[in-house]
Each structure stands twice: as C-alpha cells, then as structure tokens.
Short mmCIF file of C-alpha atoms in Angstrom, two decimals:
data_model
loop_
_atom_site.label_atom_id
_atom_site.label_comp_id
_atom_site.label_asym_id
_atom_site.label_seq_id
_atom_site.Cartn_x
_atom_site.Cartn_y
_atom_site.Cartn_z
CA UNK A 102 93.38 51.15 183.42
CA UNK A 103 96.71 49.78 184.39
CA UNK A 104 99.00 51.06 181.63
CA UNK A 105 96.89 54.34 181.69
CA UNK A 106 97.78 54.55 185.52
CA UNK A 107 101.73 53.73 184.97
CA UNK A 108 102.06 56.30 181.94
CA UNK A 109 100.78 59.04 184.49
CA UNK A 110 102.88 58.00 187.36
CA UNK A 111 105.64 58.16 184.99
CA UNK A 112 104.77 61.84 183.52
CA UNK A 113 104.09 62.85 187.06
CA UNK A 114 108.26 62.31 187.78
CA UNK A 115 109.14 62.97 185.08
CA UNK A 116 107.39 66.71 185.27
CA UNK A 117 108.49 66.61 188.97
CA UNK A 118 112.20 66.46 187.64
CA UNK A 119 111.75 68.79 185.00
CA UNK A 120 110.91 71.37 187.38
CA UNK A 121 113.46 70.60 189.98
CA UNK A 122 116.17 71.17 187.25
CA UNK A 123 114.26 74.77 186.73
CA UNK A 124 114.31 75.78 189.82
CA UNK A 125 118.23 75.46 190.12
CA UNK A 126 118.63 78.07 187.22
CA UNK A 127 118.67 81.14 188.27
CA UNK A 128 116.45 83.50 187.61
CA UNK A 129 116.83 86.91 185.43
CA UNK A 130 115.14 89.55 185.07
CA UNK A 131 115.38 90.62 181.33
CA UNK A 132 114.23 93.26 179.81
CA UNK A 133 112.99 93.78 176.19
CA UNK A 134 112.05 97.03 173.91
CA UNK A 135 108.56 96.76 172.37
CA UNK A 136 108.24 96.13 168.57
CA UNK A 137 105.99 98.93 168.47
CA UNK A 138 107.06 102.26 169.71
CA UNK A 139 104.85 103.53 172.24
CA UNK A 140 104.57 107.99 171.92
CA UNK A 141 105.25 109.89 175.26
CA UNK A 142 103.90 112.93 176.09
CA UNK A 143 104.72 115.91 178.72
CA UNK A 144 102.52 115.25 181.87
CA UNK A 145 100.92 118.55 183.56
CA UNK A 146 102.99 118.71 186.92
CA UNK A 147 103.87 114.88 187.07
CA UNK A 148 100.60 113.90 187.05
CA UNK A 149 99.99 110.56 185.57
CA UNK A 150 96.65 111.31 184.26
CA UNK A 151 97.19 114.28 183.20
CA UNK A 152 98.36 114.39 179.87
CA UNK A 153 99.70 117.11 177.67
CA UNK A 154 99.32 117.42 173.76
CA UNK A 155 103.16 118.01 173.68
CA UNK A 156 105.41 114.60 172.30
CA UNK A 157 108.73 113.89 173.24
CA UNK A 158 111.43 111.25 172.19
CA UNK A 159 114.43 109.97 173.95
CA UNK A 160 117.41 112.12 173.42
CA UNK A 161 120.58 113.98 175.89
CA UNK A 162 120.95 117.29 177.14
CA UNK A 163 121.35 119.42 174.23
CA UNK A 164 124.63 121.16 176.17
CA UNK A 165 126.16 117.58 175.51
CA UNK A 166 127.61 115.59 172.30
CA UNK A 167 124.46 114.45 170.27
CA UNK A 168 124.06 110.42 170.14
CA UNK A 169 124.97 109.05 166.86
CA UNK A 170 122.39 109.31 164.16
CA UNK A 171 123.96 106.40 162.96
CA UNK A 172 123.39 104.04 165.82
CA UNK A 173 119.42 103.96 165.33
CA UNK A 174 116.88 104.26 163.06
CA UNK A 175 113.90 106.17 164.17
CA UNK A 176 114.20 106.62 167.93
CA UNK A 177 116.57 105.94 170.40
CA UNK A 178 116.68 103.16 173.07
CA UNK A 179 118.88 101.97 176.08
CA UNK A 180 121.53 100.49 173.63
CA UNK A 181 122.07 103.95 171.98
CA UNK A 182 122.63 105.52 175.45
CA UNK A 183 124.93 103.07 176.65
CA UNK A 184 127.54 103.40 173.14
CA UNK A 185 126.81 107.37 173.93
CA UNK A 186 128.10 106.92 177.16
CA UNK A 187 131.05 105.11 176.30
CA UNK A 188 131.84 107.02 172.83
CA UNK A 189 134.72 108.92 172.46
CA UNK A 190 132.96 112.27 171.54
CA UNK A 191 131.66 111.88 175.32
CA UNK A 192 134.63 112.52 177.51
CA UNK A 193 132.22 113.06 180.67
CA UNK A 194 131.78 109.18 182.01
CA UNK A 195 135.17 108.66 181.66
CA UNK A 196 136.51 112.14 183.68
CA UNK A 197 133.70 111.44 186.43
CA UNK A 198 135.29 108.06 186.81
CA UNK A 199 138.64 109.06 187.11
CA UNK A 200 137.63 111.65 189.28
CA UNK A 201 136.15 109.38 192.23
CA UNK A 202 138.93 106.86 191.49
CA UNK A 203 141.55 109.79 192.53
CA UNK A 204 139.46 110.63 195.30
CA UNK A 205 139.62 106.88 196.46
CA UNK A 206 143.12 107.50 196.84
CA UNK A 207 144.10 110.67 198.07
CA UNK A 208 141.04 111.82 200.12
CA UNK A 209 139.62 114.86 197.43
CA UNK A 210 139.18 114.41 193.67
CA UNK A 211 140.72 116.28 191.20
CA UNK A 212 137.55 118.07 191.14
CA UNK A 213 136.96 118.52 194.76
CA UNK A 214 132.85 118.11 194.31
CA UNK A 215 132.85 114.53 192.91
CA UNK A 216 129.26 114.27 192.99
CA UNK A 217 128.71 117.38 190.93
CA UNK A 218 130.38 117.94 187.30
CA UNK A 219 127.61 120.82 186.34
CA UNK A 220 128.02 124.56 186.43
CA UNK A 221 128.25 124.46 190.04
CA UNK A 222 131.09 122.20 190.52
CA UNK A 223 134.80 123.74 191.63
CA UNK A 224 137.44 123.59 188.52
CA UNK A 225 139.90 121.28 188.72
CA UNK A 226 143.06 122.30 190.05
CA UNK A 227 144.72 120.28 187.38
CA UNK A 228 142.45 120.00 184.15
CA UNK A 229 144.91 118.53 181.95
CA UNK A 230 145.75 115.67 183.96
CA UNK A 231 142.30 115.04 184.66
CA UNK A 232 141.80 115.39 180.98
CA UNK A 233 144.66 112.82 180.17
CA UNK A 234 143.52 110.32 182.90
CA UNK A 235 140.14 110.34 181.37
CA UNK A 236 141.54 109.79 177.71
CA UNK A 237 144.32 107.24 178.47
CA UNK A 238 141.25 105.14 180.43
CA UNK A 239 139.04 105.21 177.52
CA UNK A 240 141.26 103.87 175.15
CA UNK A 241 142.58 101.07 177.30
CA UNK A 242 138.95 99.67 176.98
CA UNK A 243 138.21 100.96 180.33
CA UNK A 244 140.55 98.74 182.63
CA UNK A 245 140.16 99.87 185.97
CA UNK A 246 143.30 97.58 186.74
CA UNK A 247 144.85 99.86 184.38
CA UNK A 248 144.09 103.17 185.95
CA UNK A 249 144.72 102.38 188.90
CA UNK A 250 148.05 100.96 187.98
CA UNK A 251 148.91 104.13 186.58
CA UNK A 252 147.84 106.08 190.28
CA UNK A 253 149.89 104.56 192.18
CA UNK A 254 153.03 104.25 190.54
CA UNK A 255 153.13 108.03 189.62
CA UNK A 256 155.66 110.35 191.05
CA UNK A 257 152.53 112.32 192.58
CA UNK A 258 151.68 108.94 195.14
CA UNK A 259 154.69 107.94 196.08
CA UNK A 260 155.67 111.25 197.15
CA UNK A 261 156.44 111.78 200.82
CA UNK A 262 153.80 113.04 202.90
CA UNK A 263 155.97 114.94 205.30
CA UNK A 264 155.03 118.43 205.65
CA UNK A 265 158.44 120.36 203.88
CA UNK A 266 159.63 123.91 203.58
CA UNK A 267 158.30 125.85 200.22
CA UNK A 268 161.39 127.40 199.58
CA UNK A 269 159.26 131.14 200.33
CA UNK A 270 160.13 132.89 203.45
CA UNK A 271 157.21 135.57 204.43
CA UNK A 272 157.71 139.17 205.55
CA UNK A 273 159.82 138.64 208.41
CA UNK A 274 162.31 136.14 206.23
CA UNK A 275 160.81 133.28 208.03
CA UNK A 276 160.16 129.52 206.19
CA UNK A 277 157.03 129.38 204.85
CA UNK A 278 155.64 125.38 204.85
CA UNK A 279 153.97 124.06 201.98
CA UNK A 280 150.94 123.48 204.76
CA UNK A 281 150.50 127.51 205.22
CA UNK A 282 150.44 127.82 201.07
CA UNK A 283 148.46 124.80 200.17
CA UNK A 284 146.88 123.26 203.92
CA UNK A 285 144.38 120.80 202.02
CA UNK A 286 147.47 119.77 199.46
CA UNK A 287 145.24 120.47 196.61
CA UNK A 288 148.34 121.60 194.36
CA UNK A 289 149.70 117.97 195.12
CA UNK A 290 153.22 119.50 196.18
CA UNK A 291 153.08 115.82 198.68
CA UNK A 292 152.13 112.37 199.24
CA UNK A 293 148.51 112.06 200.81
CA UNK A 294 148.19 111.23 204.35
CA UNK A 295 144.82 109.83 203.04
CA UNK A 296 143.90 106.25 204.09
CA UNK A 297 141.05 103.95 203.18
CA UNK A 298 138.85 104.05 206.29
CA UNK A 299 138.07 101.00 208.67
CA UNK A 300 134.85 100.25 206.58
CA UNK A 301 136.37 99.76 203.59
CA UNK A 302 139.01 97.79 204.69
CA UNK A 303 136.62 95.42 206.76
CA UNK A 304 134.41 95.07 203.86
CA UNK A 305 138.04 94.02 201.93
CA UNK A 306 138.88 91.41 204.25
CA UNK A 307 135.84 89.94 204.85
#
C-alpha cells in the first residue's frame, strides 16, 4: 500500500541516519567486573586444562604494604590495585617514577638499574633524595609538571659540566679531577653532559 510504502522509506533514512551518527562516536573498549565472582585455581605448569584443587584470590606480594581491607568487601579487583598503587603506604610507584624521570635528564637514574627496583638492583647513591623526590611528587597529586619543575631548577642541574679539580692531590702531590674519583658523575659533584638523543627530539618536533 502507498502509505505502508512511504512509512518504510521513511524508517529506512531515518535508521540510515541513526547509524551514520554511530559510527562517528568513537568506539571504547570498556571493561566490566562480573556480578558474580568467578574462583581461580593454581594450574599444573601453566596448563590451561590442567587444574589444581588449590584456590587463590587477588592480592600483592606479601614483601609489600597490604591493600586496604577497607577498600573492598570480599575480594579485590582492578580499582583496589590502582588506590594501592597510588596510596601513600606504597612509596614504590612513586620512587620508580622519579627514578626514570632523573634518568631522562641526566643520562643514569638515581638508581642506576631503572628497570629493576628488586633485590638485585644497585642502591642508590643518594637514597634520601630519591626518597624526598618520591614523597614531594605524591603529595602534589602526581604533577609531572611539578617534578620536573623541581629537576631542573635545582642547584644539582644547573651545575657546570666542566670537568674541575677535587681539591685531592694523589701520591705524587698532583691534582686529582673529579673525573679520576667519580668518571660516571654518579656522586653528582657536576652538571650532566647528558642530552636527549636525536629520536626524542624528532619525535618532539614533529
């Protein structure tokens, strides 16, 4: 029928529009927890269908602050991990951070293995600095604006990086440099010759 005919023309563009509109939304993934917790168990040597008898729940390395009791009810989820993270009884995040920040501008972190906080990891030539970094970055909300700010303006980076007498004369009653004490200028006795290397500063520009 006629009228039959026009109302279905007229659904037609108007479902064509509707989905033109869509598609110029874009699209994100989103990801939800499921009302019902779902138990995990230990699988025998990875295998995914090979189950154990043994349970386990979502928790942190027992060698680190516990997450808050507070912050769930029965088990934990993403949420819980990322306030853990951020928390102030956690000062890890926030010195790992700093650490590659630092490293960003004078060639070597603070801790020389950035990529490596654990057991194995060298010990900062300067813990309490590292420490205070960490600290005064975590409680300006975590402004990287901030720390940097504070970098680059310190005595330490706007030192000279001219190689300079020690004030130590060896054996012989010689000068000793500061480059025969401390060649890699871990001990931060000068400016960094350190520069940001030609990918970085492409990628900047472009």
């Amino acid at each position: 029928q006629p009228p039959y005919r026009v109302a279905e023309e007229k659904q037609e563009s108007l479902s064509a529009r509707v989905r033109s509109i869509r598609d110029q939304v874009p699209k994100v993934m989103v990801m939800a927890d499921q009302q019902e917790w779902r138990p995990t168990f230990v699988l025998n040597r990875g295998l995914y269908n090979d189950v154990t008898d043994v349970a386990v729940d979502a928790d942190v390395p027992t060698n680190l602050p516990p997450l808050p009791q507070e912050t769930f009810a029965t088990h934990a989820n993403r949420l819980d991990l990322a306030r853990w993270l951020v928390s102030n009884d956690n000062p890890l995040p926030a010195r790992v951070f700093v650490n590659r920040i630092w490293q960003q501008f004078f060639g070597t972190g603070l801790v020389k293995t950035t990529e490596d906080f654990g057991i194995q990891s060298e010990f900062p030539e300067y813990p309490d600095l590292l420490d205070w970094l960490a600290a005064d970055f975590r409680d300006h909300d975590w402004d990287i604006k901030h720390l940097v700010r504070r970098i680059v303006t310190s005595h330490t980076y706007r030192q000279s990086s001219a190689v300079q007498d020690s004030g130590k004369t060896d054996s012989d009653g010689q000068p000793v440099s500061l480059n025969e004490i401390d060649p890699e200028n871990r001990l931060l006795a000068r400016g960094a010759r350190y520069r940001r290397p030609s990918w970085m500063l492409r990628d900047q520009a472009l």
